[in-house]
Tab-separated table of C-alpha atoms in Angstrom:
chain	number	residue	atom	x	y	z
A	24	MET	CA	18.848	-16.992	-23.162
A	25	ALA	CA	19.012	-13.191	-23.152
A	26	THR	CA	17.097	-11.306	-20.516
A	27	LEU	CA	15.475	-7.967	-21.100
A	28	ALA	CA	16.868	-5.167	-18.978
A	29	PRO	CA	14.376	-3.823	-16.462
A	30	ASP	CA	12.582	-0.756	-17.750
A	31	ILE	CA	10.648	1.973	-16.028
A	32	SER	CA	7.014	1.940	-17.024
A	33	VAL	CA	4.205	4.028	-15.671
A	34	LYS	CA	1.775	1.143	-16.186
A	35	PRO	CA	2.203	-2.292	-14.618
A	36	ARG	CA	2.741	-5.077	-17.168
A	37	VAL	CA	0.421	-8.090	-17.313
A	38	LEU	CA	1.039	-11.358	-19.176
A	39	ILE	CA	-2.104	-12.953	-20.645
A	40	ALA	CA	-1.800	-16.662	-21.508
A	41	ASP	CA	-4.770	-18.172	-23.365
A	42	ASP	CA	-5.056	-20.104	-26.610
A	43	SER	CA	-8.312	-18.315	-27.466
A	44	ARG	CA	-7.799	-15.086	-29.374
A	45	ILE	CA	-11.313	-13.999	-28.391
A	46	VAL	CA	-10.629	-14.429	-24.681
A	47	ARG	CA	-7.299	-12.601	-24.942
A	48	ALA	CA	-8.925	-9.758	-26.848
A	49	SER	CA	-11.693	-9.514	-24.249
A	50	LEU	CA	-9.231	-9.325	-21.363
A	51	ILE	CA	-7.100	-6.767	-23.195
A	52	LYS	CA	-10.171	-4.649	-23.818
A	53	HIS	CA	-10.821	-4.663	-20.068
A	54	ILE	CA	-7.309	-3.677	-18.988
A	55	GLU	CA	-5.788	-1.556	-21.779
A	56	GLY	CA	-5.260	2.005	-20.730
A	57	MET	CA	-4.472	1.027	-17.151
A	58	PHE	CA	-2.023	-1.824	-17.798
A	59	GLU	CA	0.590	-2.801	-20.344
A	60	PHE	CA	0.177	-6.341	-21.605
A	61	ARG	CA	1.957	-9.203	-23.350
A	62	GLU	CA	0.242	-12.210	-24.911
A	63	ALA	CA	1.058	-15.919	-24.972
A	64	LEU	CA	-0.810	-18.629	-26.906
A	65	ASN	CA	0.020	-21.444	-24.481
A	66	GLY	CA	1.762	-22.198	-21.212
A	67	GLU	CA	5.102	-22.924	-22.837
A	68	GLU	CA	5.137	-19.553	-24.567
A	69	ALA	CA	4.065	-17.865	-21.328
A	70	TRP	CA	6.939	-19.534	-19.481
A	71	GLU	CA	9.470	-18.347	-22.066
A	72	THR	CA	8.072	-14.819	-21.806
A	73	LEU	CA	8.417	-14.823	-18.033
A	74	LEU	CA	12.053	-15.884	-18.303
A	75	ILE	CA	13.046	-13.014	-20.599
A	76	ASP	CA	10.819	-10.210	-19.286
A	77	PRO	CA	11.471	-9.214	-15.637
A	78	ASN	CA	8.940	-6.383	-15.845
A	79	ILE	CA	5.830	-8.576	-15.785
A	80	ARG	CA	3.972	-7.994	-12.523
A	81	VAL	CA	0.942	-10.305	-12.887
A	82	VAL	CA	0.135	-13.408	-14.950
A	83	ILE	CA	-3.402	-14.160	-16.163
A	84	THR	CA	-3.683	-17.714	-17.453
A	85	ASP	CA	-6.301	-20.112	-18.778
A	86	LEU	CA	-6.313	-23.637	-17.381
A	87	THR	CA	-6.813	-25.490	-20.664
A	88	MET	CA	-4.070	-24.754	-23.217
A	89	PRO	CA	-1.946	-26.784	-25.661
A	90	LYS	CA	1.715	-27.738	-25.046
A	91	LEU	CA	1.563	-26.688	-21.387
A	92	ASP	CA	-1.724	-26.126	-19.571
A	93	GLY	CA	-2.417	-23.690	-16.752
A	94	TYR	CA	-1.683	-26.205	-14.017
A	95	GLY	CA	1.659	-27.057	-15.629
A	96	LEU	CA	2.499	-23.370	-15.910
A	97	LEU	CA	1.626	-22.842	-12.240
A	98	GLN	CA	3.832	-25.773	-11.283
A	99	ARG	CA	6.796	-24.288	-13.145
A	100	ILE	CA	6.235	-20.821	-11.711
A	101	ARG	CA	5.912	-21.928	-8.085
A	102	GLY	CA	8.855	-24.299	-8.453
A	103	SER	CA	11.127	-21.770	-10.147
A	104	LYS	CA	14.526	-21.012	-8.637
A	105	ILE	CA	14.112	-17.392	-9.773
A	106	GLY	CA	12.502	-15.434	-6.959
A	107	ARG	CA	10.696	-12.855	-9.124
A	108	ILE	CA	9.017	-15.686	-11.063
A	109	ARG	CA	8.306	-17.958	-8.118
A	110	ASP	CA	6.531	-15.203	-6.190
A	111	ILE	CA	4.627	-13.549	-9.053
A	112	PRO	CA	0.840	-13.261	-8.645
A	113	VAL	CA	-1.025	-15.669	-10.943
A	114	VAL	CA	-4.708	-15.135	-11.764
A	115	VAL	CA	-6.450	-18.176	-13.250
A	116	VAL	CA	-9.244	-17.684	-15.806
A	117	SER	CA	-11.980	-20.290	-15.521
A	118	GLY	CA	-15.139	-21.002	-17.441
A	119	SER	CA	-16.975	-21.745	-14.202
A	120	ASP	CA	-17.012	-20.621	-10.596
A	121	GLU	CA	-17.147	-24.070	-9.045
A	122	ASN	CA	-15.491	-24.498	-5.663
A	123	ALA	CA	-13.738	-27.716	-6.715
A	124	GLU	CA	-11.934	-25.980	-9.569
A	125	ARG	CA	-11.122	-22.985	-7.398
A	126	GLU	CA	-9.642	-25.206	-4.690
A	127	ARG	CA	-7.577	-27.167	-7.214
A	128	ALA	CA	-6.221	-23.946	-8.726
A	129	LYS	CA	-5.378	-22.544	-5.278
A	130	ALA	CA	-3.684	-25.805	-4.314
A	131	ALA	CA	-1.569	-25.506	-7.473
A	132	GLY	CA	-0.467	-22.024	-6.417
A	133	ALA	CA	-2.994	-19.654	-8.003
A	134	THR	CA	-3.269	-16.279	-6.299
A	135	ASP	CA	-6.794	-15.608	-7.530
A	136	LEU	CA	-9.428	-17.090	-9.841
A	137	ILE	CA	-11.749	-15.158	-12.148
A	138	THR	CA	-14.518	-16.282	-14.489
A	139	LYS	CA	-14.481	-15.437	-18.189
A	140	GLY	CA	-17.535	-13.221	-17.790
A	141	ILE	CA	-15.959	-10.937	-15.203
A	142	GLY	CA	-16.759	-7.242	-15.470
A	143	THR	CA	-14.186	-4.574	-16.234
A	144	ALA	CA	-14.381	-2.810	-12.870
A	145	GLN	CA	-13.980	-6.026	-10.898
A	146	LEU	CA	-11.047	-7.240	-13.007
A	147	LEU	CA	-9.255	-3.896	-12.815
A	148	SER	CA	-9.743	-3.800	-9.061
A	149	ARG	CA	-8.199	-7.239	-8.616
A	150	LEU	CA	-5.268	-6.516	-10.920
A	151	ASP	CA	-4.712	-3.165	-9.235
A	152	ILE	CA	-4.381	-4.921	-5.899
A	153	LEU	CA	-1.977	-7.527	-7.230
A	154	SER	CA	0.217	-5.165	-9.244
A	155	LYS	CA	0.235	-1.857	-7.378
A	156	LEU	CA	-1.019	-2.496	-3.860
A	157	VAL	CA	1.042	-5.660	-3.629
A	158	ALA	CA	4.585	-4.431	-4.077
A	159	THR	CA	6.951	-7.329	-4.581
A	160	GLN	CA	8.432	-8.747	-1.435
A	161	ARG	CA	11.965	-7.760	-2.377
A	162	GLU	CA	10.947	-4.178	-3.151
A	163	PHE	CA	9.360	-3.818	0.273
A	164	GLU	CA	12.229	-5.636	1.941
A	165	HIS	CA	14.953	-3.542	0.280
A	166	SER	CA	13.078	-0.317	0.920
A	167	LEU	CA	12.715	-1.216	4.585
A	168	GLU	CA	16.437	-1.979	4.865
A	169	ALA	CA	17.387	1.261	3.117
A	170	LEU	CA	15.140	3.429	5.282
A	171	VAL	CA	16.480	2.004	8.533
A	172	ARG	CA	20.133	1.743	7.464
A	173	HIS	CA	20.358	5.294	6.178
A	174	ALA	CA	18.126	6.798	8.873
A	175	GLN	CA	15.714	8.039	6.217
A	176	VAL	CA	12.598	7.248	8.209
A	177	GLU	CA	10.179	10.148	8.183
A	178	THR	CA	7.508	10.920	10.722
A	179	VAL	CA	4.513	9.041	9.334
A	180	ASP	CA	1.300	11.027	9.453
A	181	LEU	CA	-1.019	8.046	9.833
A	182	PRO	CA	-4.612	8.451	11.029
A	183	SER	CA	-5.298	7.826	14.711
A	184	ALA	CA	-7.155	4.730	15.836
A	185	ASP	CA	-10.286	6.841	16.375
A	186	VAL	CA	-10.117	8.299	12.861
A	187	LEU	CA	-9.593	4.818	11.441
A	188	ARG	CA	-12.632	3.539	13.338
A	189	THR	CA	-14.862	6.332	12.004
A	190	GLN	CA	-13.720	6.073	8.385
A	191	ALA	CA	-13.663	2.277	8.372
A	192	ALA	CA	-17.232	2.158	9.707
A	193	VAL	CA	-18.366	4.137	6.658
A	194	LEU	CA	-16.356	1.875	4.334
A	195	LEU	CA	-17.881	-1.210	5.958
A	196	ALA	CA	-21.434	0.165	5.716
A	197	ASN	CA	-20.959	0.831	1.990
A	198	ALA	CA	-19.550	-2.654	1.467
A	199	VAL	CA	-22.532	-4.285	3.185
A	200	LYS	CA	-25.030	-2.067	1.341
A	201	ASN	CA	-23.490	-2.846	-2.061
A	202	ARG	CA	-22.815	-6.501	-1.226
A	203	LYS	CA	-19.073	-6.033	-1.578
A	204	ASN	CA	-16.298	-7.576	0.456
A	205	PHE	CA	-14.569	-5.832	3.349
A	206	VAL	CA	-11.242	-6.912	4.856
A	207	VAL	CA	-9.379	-5.949	8.024
A	208	LEU	CA	-5.659	-6.732	8.392
A	209	ASN	CA	-3.832	-6.404	11.698
A	210	VAL	CA	-0.032	-6.545	11.467
A	211	CYS	CA	1.944	-7.129	14.685
A	212	VAL	CA	5.747	-7.100	14.765
A	213	GLY	CA	7.953	-8.629	17.461
A	214	LEU	CA	11.329	-10.186	18.174
A	215	ARG	CA	12.278	-13.818	18.546
A	216	CYS	CA	15.039	-13.600	21.149
A	217	LEU	CA	17.605	-16.138	22.330
A	218	SER	CA	18.913	-13.584	24.772
A	219	PRO	CA	16.541	-12.316	27.511
A	220	GLU	CA	18.275	-8.955	27.894
A	221	GLN	CA	17.233	-7.862	24.391
A	222	SER	CA	13.527	-7.103	24.104
A	223	VAL	CA	13.313	-3.850	22.153
A	224	LEU	CA	12.833	-3.543	18.407
A	225	PRO	CA	15.671	-1.739	16.564
A	226	ALA	CA	15.193	2.025	16.342
A	227	GLY	CA	13.196	3.209	13.344
A	228	VAL	CA	11.856	-0.210	12.329
A	229	VAL	CA	8.229	0.383	13.296
A	230	ASP	CA	8.163	3.880	11.763
A	231	ALA	CA	9.708	2.516	8.554
A	232	ILE	CA	7.058	-0.203	8.324
A	233	GLY	CA	4.321	2.399	8.747
A	234	GLN	CA	5.899	4.593	6.073
A	235	LEU	CA	6.052	1.742	3.567
A	236	LEU	CA	2.539	0.515	4.319
A	237	GLN	CA	1.248	4.008	3.681
A	238	ARG	CA	3.059	4.071	0.326
A	239	ASN	CA	1.815	0.678	-0.811
A	240	VAL	CA	-1.898	0.813	-0.094
A	241	ARG	CA	-4.442	2.306	-2.444
A	242	GLN	CA	-5.855	5.775	-1.813
A	243	THR	CA	-9.205	4.185	-1.034
A	244	ASP	CA	-7.687	1.961	1.683
A	245	LEU	CA	-7.147	2.926	5.319
A	246	VAL	CA	-4.089	2.275	7.498
A	247	ALA	CA	-3.352	3.392	11.056
A	248	ARG	CA	-0.855	2.579	13.779
A	249	THR	CA	-2.929	0.988	16.515
A	250	GLY	CA	-0.262	-0.170	18.956
A	251	GLU	CA	3.390	0.037	19.914
A	252	ALA	CA	4.351	-2.265	17.049
A	253	GLU	CA	0.958	-2.820	15.442
A	254	PHE	CA	-0.840	-1.532	12.343
A	255	THR	CA	-4.439	-2.005	11.228
A	256	LEU	CA	-5.540	-1.801	7.589
A	257	ALA	CA	-9.117	-1.685	6.307
A	258	THR	CA	-10.119	-2.083	2.687
A	259	GLY	CA	-13.320	-2.607	0.731
A	260	SER	CA	-14.067	-4.218	-2.628
A	261	ILE	CA	-11.130	-6.600	-2.378
A	262	ASN	CA	-10.896	-10.302	-3.096
A	263	PHE	CA	-10.066	-12.256	0.050
A	264	ASP	CA	-7.316	-14.303	-1.609
A	265	ALA	CA	-5.659	-11.094	-2.818
A	266	ALA	CA	-5.795	-9.657	0.705
A	267	ARG	CA	-4.144	-12.784	2.118
A	268	TYR	CA	-1.505	-12.602	-0.612
A	269	PHE	CA	-0.706	-8.983	0.216
A	270	ALA	CA	-0.527	-9.666	3.946
A	271	ARG	CA	1.681	-12.720	3.524
A	272	ARG	CA	4.163	-10.863	1.320
A	273	VAL	CA	4.379	-7.903	3.683
A	274	CYS	CA	4.957	-10.146	6.710
A	275	LYS	CA	7.628	-12.148	4.952
A	276	ALA	CA	9.358	-8.978	3.748
A	277	ILE	CA	9.459	-7.552	7.274
A	278	ALA	CA	10.852	-10.769	8.740
A	279	SER	CA	13.394	-11.236	5.928
A	280	ALA	CA	14.750	-7.691	5.918
A	281	ASP	CA	18.305	-7.415	7.208
A	282	LEU	CA	17.516	-5.144	10.146
A	283	VAL	CA	18.722	-7.083	13.193
A	284	HIS	CA	22.478	-7.556	13.218
A	285	ASP	CA	22.537	-10.125	15.977
A	286	ASP	CA	22.389	-13.890	15.500
A	287	ARG	CA	20.390	-14.173	18.725
A	288	LEU	CA	17.538	-12.082	17.344
A	289	SER	CA	15.121	-12.224	14.438
A	290	LEU	CA	12.006	-10.303	13.477
A	291	ILE	CA	8.555	-11.874	13.471
A	292	ALA	CA	5.613	-10.348	11.610
A	293	SER	CA	2.161	-11.850	12.045
A	294	CYS	CA	-0.998	-10.612	10.345
A	295	GLY	CA	-4.510	-11.375	11.501
A	296	VAL	CA	-6.914	-11.419	8.541
A	297	VAL	CA	-10.701	-11.004	8.763
A	298	SER	CA	-13.100	-10.758	5.839
A	299	LEU	CA	-16.844	-10.391	5.423
A	300	SER	CA	-16.749	-13.085	2.748
A	301	ASP	CA	-14.935	-15.556	4.991
A	302	ASP	CA	-15.829	-14.696	8.582
A	303	ALA	CA	-19.109	-12.824	8.825
A	304	GLU	CA	-22.118	-15.120	8.597
A	305	ASP	CA	-24.469	-12.257	9.399
A	306	THR	CA	-23.014	-9.150	7.755
A	307	GLN	CA	-25.854	-6.943	9.024
A	308	HIS	CA	-24.648	-7.343	12.607
A	309	ARG	CA	-20.909	-7.003	12.010
A	310	THR	CA	-19.237	-3.815	13.190
A	311	PHE	CA	-15.736	-2.597	12.422
A	312	ASP	CA	-14.783	-2.943	16.089
A	313	THR	CA	-15.855	-6.594	16.027
A	314	LEU	CA	-13.876	-7.353	12.870
A	315	ALA	CA	-10.822	-5.383	14.040
A	316	GLY	CA	-10.920	-7.242	17.359
A	317	MET	CA	-10.921	-10.586	15.555
A	318	ALA	CA	-7.988	-9.520	13.368
A	319	HIS	CA	-6.024	-8.329	16.397
A	320	ARG	CA	-6.713	-11.572	18.272
A	321	ARG	CA	-5.438	-13.615	15.339
A	322	ALA	CA	-2.309	-11.486	14.925
A	323	VAL	CA	-1.520	-11.888	18.639
A	324	LEU	CA	-1.990	-15.639	18.370
A	325	GLY	CA	0.407	-15.839	15.424
A	326	LEU	CA	2.946	-13.568	17.097
A	327	ASN	CA	2.937	-15.507	20.335
A	328	CYS	CA	3.364	-18.745	18.393
A	329	ALA	CA	6.401	-17.181	16.650
A	330	LEU	CA	4.758	-17.525	13.234
A	331	THR	CA	5.577	-15.090	10.459
A	332	GLY	CA	2.658	-14.943	8.050
A	333	ILE	CA	-1.108	-14.766	8.053
A	334	VAL	CA	-3.626	-16.089	10.548
A	335	GLY	CA	-7.125	-16.296	9.142
A	336	ARG	CA	-10.040	-18.370	10.318
A	337	THR	CA	-8.524	-21.697	9.239
A	338	GLU	CA	-5.100	-21.005	10.710
A	339	GLU	CA	-6.675	-19.800	13.962
A	340	GLU	CA	-8.685	-23.009	14.333
A	341	VAL	CA	-5.580	-25.106	13.732
A	342	LEU	CA	-3.407	-23.160	16.161
A	343	LEU	CA	-6.046	-23.177	18.882
A	344	ARG	CA	-6.169	-26.969	18.763
A	345	SER	CA	-2.662	-26.917	20.147
A	346	ARG	CA	-2.490	-26.554	23.940
A	347	ALA	CA	0.675	-24.519	23.602
A	348	ALA	CA	-1.053	-22.103	21.262
A	349	VAL	CA	-4.005	-21.696	23.607
A	350	SER	CA	-1.683	-21.072	26.539
A	351	ALA	CA	0.307	-18.461	24.596
A	352	ALA	CA	-2.785	-16.750	23.231
A	353	VAL	CA	-4.114	-15.787	26.654
A	354	GLN	CA	-0.869	-14.089	27.700
A	355	PRO	CA	-0.693	-10.260	27.486
A	356	LEU	CA	0.820	-9.130	24.205
A	357	VAL	CA	4.227	-7.524	24.419
A	358	PRO	CA	5.066	-7.079	20.714
A	359	SER	CA	8.803	-6.690	21.195
A	360	ALA	CA	9.263	-9.214	23.985
A	361	SER	CA	11.138	-12.491	23.738
A	362	ILE	CA	9.202	-15.214	21.944
A	363	ASP	CA	10.162	-18.879	21.901
A	364	ALA	CA	10.573	-20.363	18.457
A	365	GLY	CA	7.776	-22.782	17.619
A	366	VAL	CA	7.107	-25.428	14.982
A	367	PRO	CA	3.900	-24.862	12.991
A	368	GLU	CA	1.201	-27.499	13.233
A	369	VAL	CA	1.103	-30.028	10.391
A	370	PRO	CA	-2.187	-28.637	8.954
A	371	VAL	CA	-0.538	-25.204	8.803
A	372	LEU	CA	2.419	-26.659	6.891
A	373	VAL	CA	0.003	-28.365	4.498
A	374	GLN	CA	-1.838	-25.070	3.967
A	375	TRP	CA	1.477	-23.355	3.207
A	376	ILE	CA	2.303	-26.016	0.610
A	377	ARG	CA	-1.084	-25.441	-1.045
A	378	GLU	CA	-0.256	-21.724	-1.217
A	379	GLY	CA	3.054	-22.421	-2.963
A	380	ARG	CA	5.178	-21.620	0.126
A	381	GLN	CA	7.368	-24.737	0.053
A	382	ALA	CA	10.476	-22.731	0.959
A	383	GLU	CA	8.896	-21.836	4.309
A	384	VAL	CA	8.002	-25.468	4.999
A	385	LEU	CA	11.446	-27.004	4.388
A	386	PRO	CA	13.158	-25.592	7.530
A	387	HIS	CA	10.549	-27.326	9.715
A	388	LEU	CA	10.706	-30.819	8.199
A	389	ASP	CA	13.487	-32.066	10.456
A	390	LYS	CA	11.513	-30.866	13.499
A	391	LEU	CA	8.453	-32.999	12.776
A	392	PRO	CA	7.647	-35.774	15.247
A	393	ALA	CA	9.592	-38.968	14.616
A	394	ASP	CA	6.470	-41.024	13.892
A	395	LEU	CA	5.289	-38.504	11.299
A	396	ARG	CA	8.711	-38.451	9.616
A	397	ALA	CA	8.594	-42.248	9.449
A	398	LEU	CA	5.190	-42.033	7.766
A	399	VAL	CA	6.520	-39.557	5.193
A	400	GLU	CA	9.533	-41.778	4.481
A	401	LEU	CA	7.234	-44.777	3.969
A	402	ALA	CA	5.102	-42.774	1.520
A	403	LEU	CA	8.205	-41.766	-0.413
A	404	GLN	CA	9.347	-45.386	-0.582
A	405	GLN	CA	5.934	-46.389	-1.963
A	406	ASP	CA	6.120	-43.630	-4.600
A	407	GLY	CA	9.602	-44.769	-5.595
A	408	ARG	CA	8.520	-48.322	-6.445
């Protein structure tokens, strides 16, 4: 099958898959002018379009379609051997906002879920995050490699921690007043070392990360360097799932970039995630300092457990149930110090599978406890009957 050559477009391209012409027309009316779009009448047609068009940045799909439904399309996308397809953001369109349907869609690999009555501003905001704010992992990864390799890192003029605190407090107050969401991300970078004499991050890495973060956030978002190898981002009017998606991709890109030319070393990037919609039971009494402190605590926990990825409320609860995690969490943070490699807890691995991150789970399967492996083998034998 022929593949279209990548083109340079000012507008991000969105694929809309829905068997209803009325729904497609409504979505197009919302996004035209800001996004390019392609249409598909069913999941099979959407799949074929994804294979031939590498310029699609986001997929919007209905769940109920002929030939191949939305769940089947999600299964193909998340199981694809083609990285650009496997990692593409997928927004599911639903006729309801029920938690059961949302959870099933997320478990199948959906990045976000919207209802058919969504407003233009809200839809555009979510798509903007997924298409522009969320640069693809490989783009970020390659850019990071190029900046460091060719010594092209510029001095990043990021706001100070004090400026961030002042501006973020205003952003938070507006979010609470208008009943919007507010998210704080804290990204910490460190080294997993097999050699104790190496404990310093390669030159230029932290500055390069700051430079790329500044490029990839929206003008309305805030980012500041808040530690030796730590960045804090604050953003309002963002869907929590989209924020987690962005953070996960950035962390994976940092850890996967070819920046450490030593088999004894590898980068770790952990992001603590805090959201009003997920963490703050009483939004009237939440301050930016409180939320930023929670995000920092979670990032430290992930870093000291040698986990690349996100640590939100659920992940924090799981990690803290481990004695090793509790012990590591109370140690002073030295972002570039040696960190022992750890095996994620089983609930964390399950959460990763639900998020479509099977590739990150596979390396840990042979490290599971023997009794758990035996249980998995028994389940497989039962399924094979």
